[in-house]
Amino acid sequence: MNFVHFIQLILVLAILGAVGVPLFRGLSKIKLFAKLDESGEEYKHLLVRKEEVLLSIKDLEFDRTTNKVSEKDYQTQRKKLEMETVTILERMEELEKDKKKGKKSSKPAKVV
Amino acid sequence: MNDIGEFALLVALATALYGCVSYIMAVRGNRIDLYLSADKTPVIVWVCVVISSAALWKGFITNDFSLQYVWAYSNKELDTFYKLASFWGGQKGSLLFWTLILTTYMCVVYFQNRKKNIRLMPYAMAVMFVIIIFFLCLLNFSTNPFERIPLPPEDGRGLNPLLQNYWMVIHPPTLYLGYVGFTVPFAFAMAALISKNLDDGWIRLTRKWTLLAWFFLCMGNLFGASWAYVELGWGGYWAWDPVENAAFMPLLVATAFLHSIQIQEKKDMMKVWNMSLVLLTFVMTIFGTFITRSGLIQSVHTFDEATLGYYFLAFLGVIIVICTVLIITRLPLLKSKNELDSLLSREASFLINNLLLLGIGFATFWGTIFPIISEAVRGVKITVGPPFYNQVNVPIGLALLALIGIGPVIAWRRATWANLRKNFQVPVIVGLVTAAVLFSIVPLTGRSEIFTYMTFILCAFVMACILREFLNGARARMGLEDGGNFVSELGTLTWRNKRRYGGYVVHIGMVLIFAGIAGSQSYSVHEQKHLKMGESFKLRDYTITYEKLTAVEATSVKTRVIAEVGVFKDSKRVWTGRPEKEFYKGQNQPVSEVDVLSTIVEDIYIILADFNEDESATLKVYLNPMVSWLWTGGWVIAFGTMICMWPDRLEQRRRLDRMKKQEAIFAPAQE
């Protein structure tokens, strides 16, 4: 066995060791992730949506200050965005309550 | 070292295969042991590819001509700087370089996300591994960079003299960083489709990656244009060459994507469109590689041994089929719940921008593949030239330029005509004043000059729109209770809205590029003269005098013949140009090295076209207006992108708050 073959052997053994060790640590019974909690996923999505809608309200305020929207449009849009926020918050509250009760939510998400 | 390099490629392939399969099995079987095992593979594959690359670089540095690739692209006299760059000078090395970048990106993605996105990550890594496996298969079984020559020659063939330019060290890596970078958003998009995790999480994860890849591709295109300008000696920087088009098309689609994801983030709509755009961007990068490596289309950029076309075509076909099937099967999940509030809104302007970008993309694609189609249908290869591209793309480009100005001024969701009239008043006046001033200055005889005139007007209009945005934003901030002075509020405004205002800076860069292209394309003049020493000729306001011819032995393989050319304006010497011809030992054709005096107004561009034994010479001189605007535009784009990409602490805090709130109510994803 020459030096090159020796290095190649070391390389292969090191790789086999690195990828093999986790397989023999008796972890096969442990799950990688919990069962997909649909309400949890929906909640996550709603958190993002809530943030986006609030940012949209901020943008709308800025657009009004810089005269990009008329007062009438501002009021209409603001009302719409606030409604959207309320819908999201209500649904989030519902999911939180369900989670606390340990019940699985049955109603699908309804986000405007 | 060569044996180890070659072996490392094989080990990388085996590990990548294992990594891909075990990631999929881990997520399908919900097994942490397999996941932990697979989790070691990205770094192992990267290390193997690094070893392999180091071995090839060592071959170049040590003049190891037993390697066929080193022999073909280097020689003993080659400068070390170019020896390092010769690595990607040919097909085999460039594929290894591509793989090196791809595995490096994969490692960064792995370290960024391994603990964050446990449901998406395994799929994303598996997709990246599939692409890596394709490249490693090519490297191991089709174009091995470690192929040996049984009886090594004394010296190598040397690097093509055209490639012996400092841009060779900058342009290909930048372009590759862009091309390969789009693999990351593609992998996450595919992961989202496969795992049915189709909210905008994958977009948030990859937004900066997309921007980074876009930036590199944009700069790669500009660097390529700059290289062509100084090296190819035809006075231009863009020729609608198929390979230039191949790098341009993904840039267009990615630009469309970067705009339309903002609508998805804001309004949770256009999911199918965005998914299609990101997949199409990646498809276009592979298509570009296919063009360069198939040998089907003639281009100055194609590799000598362009034999890999069918592999890339097959890979392209598989990707397109898989993407299409996945999108179709996931359509119900990709349906948007929201709609556009109004056609008079920023969202609508983004939509039109998308259509225009794709329009230019499609025209460019059609022109690029037309020779293949014409040969297949009529048996004759018909190449489409710049007139086709200019005729189709210039009007669309002008509409796009107008939208760069219009978009930011329109409000999100809904705008009214009254507000638009008010907001566009100043920019329109600026445009009209520009039109009036230019009318008396610029010639308006042909179609091209009319388009140029329109471009300048639109550039002025767009600049006014963008500057107005900065001005109004800063003023609005000054009106706040804690508002400071104008300059500080302008800084705060940009700092707090990095994405928006960084984007506007990028737009300013685009305006400069548009102006540069228009000016240099329409008002360029040139003249070619055969002169005896001391003779002169006039070009516009300049007198060009041929003064001297010198031959210099630069190295044992390179001789430089340098002409000295005096450029005078009103009898005053403005500049002395030194264009040259370089003769390389063993190369039949000499290489022209142009000399350029670049100013904000125009470039004086001199080529030594030929010379005779009696020391007479043929000089070709171009006056190219506004070329420097293009390169300045590139730096402005770089600055704008840096602003956009700068870490946003507010956003990070919001993300952390979201996670905390989620975890306080729902258990973490991992058991």
mmCIF file of N, CA and C in Angstrom, chain B residues 28 95 221 277 423:
data_model
loop_
_atom_site.group_PDB
_atom_site.id
_atom_site.type_symbol
_atom_site.label_atom_id
_atom_site.label_comp_id
_atom_site.label_asym_id
_atom_site.label_seq_id
_atom_site.Cartn_x
_atom_site.Cartn_y
_atom_site.Cartn_z
ATOM 1 N N ARG B 28 -39.069 11.025 5.078
ATOM 2 C CA ARG B 28 -40.211 10.143 4.784
ATOM 3 C C ARG B 28 -40.487 9.216 5.967
ATOM 4 N N LEU B 95 -16.578 23.019 -15.028
ATOM 5 C CA LEU B 95 -17.604 22.190 -14.375
ATOM 6 C C LEU B 95 -17.219 21.910 -12.921
ATOM 7 N N ASN B 221 -22.763 39.889 -15.896
ATOM 8 C CA ASN B 221 -23.100 40.386 -17.234
ATOM 9 C C ASN B 221 -22.356 41.673 -17.545
ATOM 10 N N LEU B 277 -41.921 31.261 -11.690
ATOM 11 C CA LEU B 277 -40.783 32.138 -12.020
ATOM 12 C C LEU B 277 -39.477 31.613 -11.444
ATOM 13 N N ASN B 423 -48.890 63.543 -8.127
ATOM 14 C CA ASN B 423 -47.554 62.976 -7.886
ATOM 15 C C ASN B 423 -46.665 62.951 -9.117
#
